[in-house]
Amino acid sequence: MASRKKLCAICCVVLIVVLVVVPVTVILALLPLTVIPRISDVYVYNEDGATGTAFVVYHPGISSFHQDVTLAFVNGLVNNDWRVDVTTASGQTPTNLTGYDLMVLGGPSYGNALCVPLADYVNRLGDFGGIDVALIITSGGNGTGAMDTLEAQVEAANGNVVLKLQLFNLYPNIDAYGNTNPIVIATQAAEDLPLP
C-alpha cells in the first residue's frame, strides 16, 4: 500500500512538471523574442531600381514566418523594379524617410497585440510626412487588434496607409490573387501596389 502511494506521488510530481514547469519554461524562454528588438544592418535589394524607393522595417518574431512573408513582399517590389532597403525595428533603425516613396511596416501579432519593437519604432519615428505606408501583420490566426493598432498609429502620425496585409500560418488565409499561400499572396500584393 505504501509503495502504491509513493508511485502515485511520483506520478503526480511528474505530471505537474510536464504540465506546468515545462510550458512555463518554454514561454519564458521565448518571451524575449517577442519584445526585444533585433538589430540588423540595412540591406539593399535592387540598388538601381527605377520605379521608386521603399523602406521596409519589420520585427522577425519567434518563427521564420514573418520574415518569410516580408522577404516575399520585398521580392514583389523588386519584381516591379523598386529599390528596397530592409532592416529590423530597433532603437538603431533610421527614422529619416527623406527619399523614400513607400514605407513598409510589419511584424507578428502575439495575443492579438502589436509586437513591441515595431510599436516602439513607429512611436520613435514621429511624423511620417504623408508617405504611403503598407502594413503587414502575421499571426497564427487573429491579428486584427494588432493591425488596427498599427493602422491607427501610422494614420495619427501623418502616414497614408495604402495596403493592409494580414496573413496567417495556422489559420486558413483568405483566397487572394487566386491563392491561399501567404508567400504567394505577399509577393502578389507587392506587385499590385500602385506605382509612385
PDB file of C-alpha atoms in Angstrom:
ATOM      1  CA  MET A   1       0.000   0.000   0.000  1.00  0.00           C
ATOM      2  CA  ALA A   2       2.848   2.391   0.879  1.00  0.00           C
ATOM      3  CA  SER A   3       4.614   1.707  -2.413  1.00  0.00           C
ATOM      4  CA  ARG A   4       1.377   2.434  -4.250  1.00  0.00           C
ATOM      5  CA  LYS A   5       1.155   5.839  -2.518  1.00  0.00           C
ATOM      6  CA  LYS A   6       4.788   6.560  -3.401  1.00  0.00           C
ATOM      7  CA  LEU A   7       4.139   5.651  -7.021  1.00  0.00           C
ATOM      8  CA  CYS A   8       1.062   7.877  -7.077  1.00  0.00           C
ATOM      9  CA  ALA A   9       3.039  10.767  -5.539  1.00  0.00           C
ATOM     10  CA  ILE A  10       5.846  10.328  -8.075  1.00  0.00           C
ATOM     11  CA  CYS A  11       3.327  10.284 -10.932  1.00  0.00           C
ATOM     12  CA  CYS A  12       1.733  13.482  -9.607  1.00  0.00           C
ATOM     13  CA  VAL A  13       5.083  15.253  -9.420  1.00  0.00           C
ATOM     14  CA  VAL A  14       5.983  14.158 -12.950  1.00  0.00           C
ATOM     15  CA  LEU A  15       2.584  15.286 -14.210  1.00  0.00           C
ATOM     16  CA  ILE A  16       2.981  18.709 -12.585  1.00  0.00           C
ATOM     17  CA  VAL A  17       6.435  19.113 -14.085  1.00  0.00           C
ATOM     18  CA  VAL A  18       5.209  18.135 -17.554  1.00  0.00           C
ATOM     19  CA  LEU A  19       2.009  20.211 -17.461  1.00  0.00           C
ATOM     20  CA  VAL A  20       3.252  23.287 -15.602  1.00  0.00           C
ATOM     21  CA  VAL A  21       7.008  23.648 -15.334  1.00  0.00           C
ATOM     22  CA  VAL A  22       7.921  22.717 -18.917  1.00  0.00           C
ATOM     23  CA  PRO A  23       5.340  25.033 -20.612  1.00  0.00           C
ATOM     24  CA  VAL A  24       6.207  27.935 -18.304  1.00  0.00           C
ATOM     25  CA  THR A  25       9.914  27.429 -19.026  1.00  0.00           C
ATOM     26  CA  VAL A  26       9.272  27.384 -22.775  1.00  0.00           C
ATOM     27  CA  ILE A  27       7.146  30.540 -22.598  1.00  0.00           C
ATOM     28  CA  LEU A  28       9.763  32.352 -20.525  1.00  0.00           C
ATOM     29  CA  ALA A  29      12.487  31.277 -22.954  1.00  0.00           C
ATOM     30  CA  LEU A  30      10.544  32.534 -25.999  1.00  0.00           C
ATOM     31  CA  LEU A  31       9.157  35.748 -24.471  1.00  0.00           C
ATOM     32  CA  PRO A  32      12.298  37.825 -25.171  1.00  0.00           C
ATOM     33  CA  LEU A  33      11.932  37.022 -28.881  1.00  0.00           C
ATOM     34  CA  THR A  34       8.595  38.858 -28.897  1.00  0.00           C
ATOM     35  CA  VAL A  35       9.624  42.016 -27.066  1.00  0.00           C
ATOM     36  CA  ILE A  36      13.359  42.524 -27.521  1.00  0.00           C
ATOM     37  CA  PRO A  37      14.329  44.331 -30.738  1.00  0.00           C
ATOM     38  CA  ARG A  38      16.766  42.612 -33.056  1.00  0.00           C
ATOM     39  CA  ILE A  39      19.339  44.960 -34.501  1.00  0.00           C
ATOM     40  CA  SER A  40      20.341  44.469 -38.123  1.00  0.00           C
ATOM     41  CA  ASP A  41      22.030  46.393 -40.891  1.00  0.00           C
ATOM     42  CA  VAL A  42      20.033  47.979 -43.688  1.00  0.00           C
ATOM     43  CA  TYR A  43      20.129  45.560 -46.619  1.00  0.00           C
ATOM     44  CA  VAL A  44      19.574  46.950 -50.103  1.00  0.00           C
ATOM     45  CA  TYR A  45      17.746  44.952 -52.766  1.00  0.00           C
ATOM     46  CA  ASN A  46      17.798  46.063 -56.400  1.00  0.00           C
ATOM     47  CA  GLU A  47      20.027  49.071 -55.751  1.00  0.00           C
ATOM     48  CA  ASP A  48      19.400  50.559 -59.203  1.00  0.00           C
ATOM     49  CA  GLY A  49      15.603  50.146 -59.088  1.00  0.00           C
ATOM     50  CA  ALA A  50      13.898  52.807 -61.176  1.00  0.00           C
ATOM     51  CA  THR A  51      10.258  52.582 -60.045  1.00  0.00           C
ATOM     52  CA  GLY A  52      10.707  54.065 -56.588  1.00  0.00           C
ATOM     53  CA  THR A  53      12.436  53.523 -53.267  1.00  0.00           C
ATOM     54  CA  ALA A  54      10.853  51.573 -50.431  1.00  0.00           C
ATOM     55  CA  PHE A  55      11.944  51.309 -46.814  1.00  0.00           C
ATOM     56  CA  VAL A  56      10.909  48.063 -45.116  1.00  0.00           C
ATOM     57  CA  VAL A  57      11.056  47.875 -41.317  1.00  0.00           C
ATOM     58  CA  TYR A  58       9.895  44.688 -39.606  1.00  0.00           C
ATOM     59  CA  HIS A  59      10.231  42.577 -36.479  1.00  0.00           C
ATOM     60  CA  PRO A  60      11.017  38.939 -37.350  1.00  0.00           C
ATOM     61  CA  GLY A  61       9.288  37.304 -34.376  1.00  0.00           C
ATOM     62  CA  ILE A  62       9.710  33.831 -32.902  1.00  0.00           C
ATOM     63  CA  SER A  63       9.444  31.750 -36.068  1.00  0.00           C
ATOM     64  CA  SER A  64      10.635  32.476 -39.591  1.00  0.00           C
ATOM     65  CA  PHE A  65       7.059  33.079 -40.807  1.00  0.00           C
ATOM     66  CA  HIS A  66       7.032  36.874 -40.647  1.00  0.00           C
ATOM     67  CA  GLN A  67      10.497  37.185 -42.156  1.00  0.00           C
ATOM     68  CA  ASP A  68       9.493  34.815 -44.986  1.00  0.00           C
ATOM     69  CA  VAL A  69       6.381  36.913 -45.685  1.00  0.00           C
ATOM     70  CA  THR A  70       8.395  40.145 -45.553  1.00  0.00           C
ATOM     71  CA  LEU A  71      11.016  38.845 -47.982  1.00  0.00           C
ATOM     72  CA  ALA A  72       8.259  37.647 -50.336  1.00  0.00           C
ATOM     73  CA  PHE A  73       6.826  41.178 -50.254  1.00  0.00           C
ATOM     74  CA  VAL A  74      10.300  42.588 -50.936  1.00  0.00           C
ATOM     75  CA  ASN A  75      10.630  40.222 -53.916  1.00  0.00           C
ATOM     76  CA  GLY A  76       7.310  41.508 -55.251  1.00  0.00           C
ATOM     77  CA  LEU A  77       8.587  45.079 -55.059  1.00  0.00           C
ATOM     78  CA  VAL A  78      11.868  44.097 -56.728  1.00  0.00           C
ATOM     79  CA  ASN A  79       9.855  42.358 -59.493  1.00  0.00           C
ATOM     80  CA  ASN A  80       8.416  45.815 -60.225  1.00  0.00           C
ATOM     81  CA  ASP A  81      11.903  47.370 -60.240  1.00  0.00           C
ATOM     82  CA  TRP A  82      11.732  49.091 -56.846  1.00  0.00           C
ATOM     83  CA  ARG A  83      14.881  49.734 -54.846  1.00  0.00           C
ATOM     84  CA  VAL A  84      14.151  48.272 -51.420  1.00  0.00           C
ATOM     85  CA  ASP A  85      16.026  48.998 -48.177  1.00  0.00           C
ATOM     86  CA  VAL A  86      15.235  46.423 -45.473  1.00  0.00           C
ATOM     87  CA  THR A  87      16.009  46.360 -41.736  1.00  0.00           C
ATOM     88  CA  THR A  88      14.544  45.332 -38.410  1.00  0.00           C
ATOM     89  CA  ALA A  89      12.751  47.580 -35.924  1.00  0.00           C
ATOM     90  CA  SER A  90      15.101  48.706 -33.157  1.00  0.00           C
ATOM     91  CA  GLY A  91      16.455  51.808 -31.487  1.00  0.00           C
ATOM     92  CA  GLN A  92      19.103  51.967 -34.236  1.00  0.00           C
ATOM     93  CA  THR A  93      16.668  51.842 -37.169  1.00  0.00           C
ATOM     94  CA  PRO A  94      16.856  55.045 -39.261  1.00  0.00           C
ATOM     95  CA  THR A  95      13.965  57.479 -38.843  1.00  0.00           C
ATOM     96  CA  ASN A  96      14.694  59.827 -41.741  1.00  0.00           C
ATOM     97  CA  LEU A  97      12.235  58.954 -44.518  1.00  0.00           C
ATOM     98  CA  THR A  98      13.597  61.522 -46.974  1.00  0.00           C
ATOM     99  CA  GLY A  99      13.996  59.945 -50.393  1.00  0.00           C
ATOM    100  CA  TYR A 100      11.524  57.110 -49.795  1.00  0.00           C
ATOM    101  CA  ASP A 101       8.320  56.723 -51.814  1.00  0.00           C
ATOM    102  CA  LEU A 102       6.947  53.866 -49.721  1.00  0.00           C
ATOM    103  CA  MET A 103       7.305  52.688 -46.119  1.00  0.00           C
ATOM    104  CA  VAL A 104       6.518  49.062 -45.300  1.00  0.00           C
ATOM    105  CA  LEU A 105       5.953  48.206 -41.640  1.00  0.00           C
ATOM    106  CA  GLY A 106       5.399  44.681 -40.403  1.00  0.00           C
ATOM    107  CA  GLY A 107       5.566  42.307 -37.537  1.00  0.00           C
ATOM    108  CA  PRO A 108       3.916  39.343 -35.918  1.00  0.00           C
ATOM    109  CA  SER A 109       0.961  39.614 -33.584  1.00  0.00           C
ATOM    110  CA  TYR A 110       1.051  37.797 -30.256  1.00  0.00           C
ATOM    111  CA  GLY A 111      -2.200  37.599 -28.316  1.00  0.00           C
ATOM    112  CA  ASN A 112      -3.781  39.900 -30.929  1.00  0.00           C
ATOM    113  CA  ALA A 113      -1.374  42.678 -29.893  1.00  0.00           C
ATOM    114  CA  LEU A 114       1.204  44.539 -31.964  1.00  0.00           C
ATOM    115  CA  CYS A 115       4.781  43.429 -31.300  1.00  0.00           C
ATOM    116  CA  VAL A 116       6.631  45.850 -29.017  1.00  0.00           C
ATOM    117  CA  PRO A 117       9.707  46.597 -31.192  1.00  0.00           C
ATOM    118  CA  LEU A 118       7.522  47.710 -34.128  1.00  0.00           C
ATOM    119  CA  ALA A 119       5.220  49.824 -31.941  1.00  0.00           C
ATOM    120  CA  ASP A 120       8.253  51.453 -30.321  1.00  0.00           C
ATOM    121  CA  TYR A 121       9.810  52.212 -33.713  1.00  0.00           C
ATOM    122  CA  VAL A 122       6.619  53.822 -35.035  1.00  0.00           C
ATOM    123  CA  ASN A 123       6.405  55.983 -31.898  1.00  0.00           C
ATOM    124  CA  ARG A 124      10.056  56.993 -32.261  1.00  0.00           C
ATOM    125  CA  LEU A 125       9.611  57.770 -35.944  1.00  0.00           C
ATOM    126  CA  GLY A 126       7.133  60.555 -35.229  1.00  0.00           C
ATOM    127  CA  ASP A 127       5.737  62.271 -38.330  1.00  0.00           C
ATOM    128  CA  PHE A 128       5.548  60.142 -41.478  1.00  0.00           C
ATOM    129  CA  GLY A 129       5.264  63.282 -43.618  1.00  0.00           C
ATOM    130  CA  GLY A 130       2.371  61.905 -45.683  1.00  0.00           C
ATOM    131  CA  ILE A 131       4.395  58.972 -47.094  1.00  0.00           C
ATOM    132  CA  ASP A 132       2.488  55.940 -48.439  1.00  0.00           C
ATOM    133  CA  VAL A 133       2.647  53.040 -45.970  1.00  0.00           C
ATOM    134  CA  ALA A 134       1.980  49.330 -46.428  1.00  0.00           C
ATOM    135  CA  LEU A 135       1.221  47.328 -43.279  1.00  0.00           C
ATOM    136  CA  ILE A 136       1.931  43.609 -42.873  1.00  0.00           C
ATOM    137  CA  ILE A 137       0.772  41.700 -39.800  1.00  0.00           C
ATOM    138  CA  THR A 138       1.278  37.957 -39.426  1.00  0.00           C
ATOM    139  CA  SER A 139      -0.216  35.710 -36.780  1.00  0.00           C
ATOM    140  CA  GLY A 140      -1.363  32.225 -36.034  1.00  0.00           C
ATOM    141  CA  GLY A 141      -4.979  33.110 -36.647  1.00  0.00           C
ATOM    142  CA  ASN A 142      -6.097  36.543 -35.464  1.00  0.00           C
ATOM    143  CA  GLY A 143      -4.083  39.719 -35.680  1.00  0.00           C
ATOM    144  CA  THR A 144      -6.949  42.151 -36.190  1.00  0.00           C
ATOM    145  CA  GLY A 145      -6.188  44.045 -32.982  1.00  0.00           C
ATOM    146  CA  ALA A 146      -2.523  44.418 -33.978  1.00  0.00           C
ATOM    147  CA  MET A 147      -3.464  45.638 -37.462  1.00  0.00           C
ATOM    148  CA  ASP A 148      -5.957  48.147 -36.038  1.00  0.00           C
ATOM    149  CA  THR A 149      -3.351  49.430 -33.564  1.00  0.00           C
ATOM    150  CA  LEU A 150      -0.651  49.798 -36.218  1.00  0.00           C
ATOM    151  CA  GLU A 151      -3.012  51.493 -38.672  1.00  0.00           C
ATOM    152  CA  ALA A 152      -4.150  53.975 -36.004  1.00  0.00           C
ATOM    153  CA  GLN A 153      -0.530  54.752 -35.022  1.00  0.00           C
ATOM    154  CA  VAL A 154       0.506  55.351 -38.637  1.00  0.00           C
ATOM    155  CA  GLU A 155      -2.513  57.493 -39.510  1.00  0.00           C
ATOM    156  CA  ALA A 156      -2.134  59.551 -36.312  1.00  0.00           C
ATOM    157  CA  ALA A 157       1.477  60.217 -37.365  1.00  0.00           C
ATOM    158  CA  ASN A 158       0.500  61.502 -40.830  1.00  0.00           C
ATOM    159  CA  GLY A 159       1.102  58.273 -42.747  1.00  0.00           C
ATOM    160  CA  ASN A 160      -1.049  57.335 -45.755  1.00  0.00           C
ATOM    161  CA  VAL A 161      -1.988  53.642 -45.417  1.00  0.00           C
ATOM    162  CA  VAL A 162      -2.224  52.186 -48.939  1.00  0.00           C
ATOM    163  CA  LEU A 163      -2.201  48.463 -48.059  1.00  0.00           C
ATOM    164  CA  LYS A 164      -3.161  46.330 -45.067  1.00  0.00           C
ATOM    165  CA  LEU A 165      -1.973  42.741 -45.457  1.00  0.00           C
ATOM    166  CA  GLN A 166      -2.827  40.248 -42.726  1.00  0.00           C
ATOM    167  CA  LEU A 167      -1.551  36.684 -43.170  1.00  0.00           C
ATOM    168  CA  PHE A 168      -1.774  33.562 -41.026  1.00  0.00           C
ATOM    169  CA  ASN A 169       0.378  30.496 -40.549  1.00  0.00           C
ATOM    170  CA  LEU A 170      -2.089  28.329 -38.589  1.00  0.00           C
ATOM    171  CA  TYR A 171      -5.457  29.608 -39.793  1.00  0.00           C
ATOM    172  CA  PRO A 172      -6.516  29.491 -43.457  1.00  0.00           C
ATOM    173  CA  ASN A 173      -5.736  32.658 -45.403  1.00  0.00           C
ATOM    174  CA  ILE A 174      -8.498  34.294 -47.411  1.00  0.00           C
ATOM    175  CA  ASP A 175      -8.190  33.398 -51.076  1.00  0.00           C
ATOM    176  CA  ALA A 176      -6.399  36.395 -52.553  1.00  0.00           C
ATOM    177  CA  TYR A 177      -4.970  36.580 -56.046  1.00  0.00           C
ATOM    178  CA  GLY A 178      -6.313  33.074 -56.649  1.00  0.00           C
ATOM    179  CA  ASN A 179      -4.199  31.616 -53.866  1.00  0.00           C
ATOM    180  CA  THR A 180      -4.202  30.940 -50.111  1.00  0.00           C
ATOM    181  CA  ASN A 181      -0.419  30.563 -49.771  1.00  0.00           C
ATOM    182  CA  PRO A 182       0.808  33.520 -47.654  1.00  0.00           C
ATOM    183  CA  ILE A 183       4.104  33.785 -49.551  1.00  0.00           C
ATOM    184  CA  VAL A 184       2.370  33.990 -52.923  1.00  0.00           C
ATOM    185  CA  ILE A 185      -0.164  36.492 -51.542  1.00  0.00           C
ATOM    186  CA  ALA A 186       2.599  38.725 -50.127  1.00  0.00           C
ATOM    187  CA  THR A 187       4.524  38.701 -53.419  1.00  0.00           C
ATOM    188  CA  GLN A 188       1.417  39.472 -55.465  1.00  0.00           C
ATOM    189  CA  ALA A 189       0.267  42.230 -53.085  1.00  0.00           C
ATOM    190  CA  ALA A 190       3.607  43.998 -53.550  1.00  0.00           C
ATOM    191  CA  GLU A 191       3.488  43.569 -57.311  1.00  0.00           C
ATOM    192  CA  ASP A 192      -0.021  45.095 -57.371  1.00  0.00           C
ATOM    193  CA  LEU A 193       0.866  48.202 -55.370  1.00  0.00           C
ATOM    194  CA  PRO A 194       0.213  51.413 -57.285  1.00  0.00           C
ATOM    195  CA  LEU A 195       3.400  52.976 -58.615  1.00  0.00           C
ATOM    196  CA  PRO A 196       4.589  56.262 -57.068  1.00  0.00           C
TER     197      PRO A 196
END
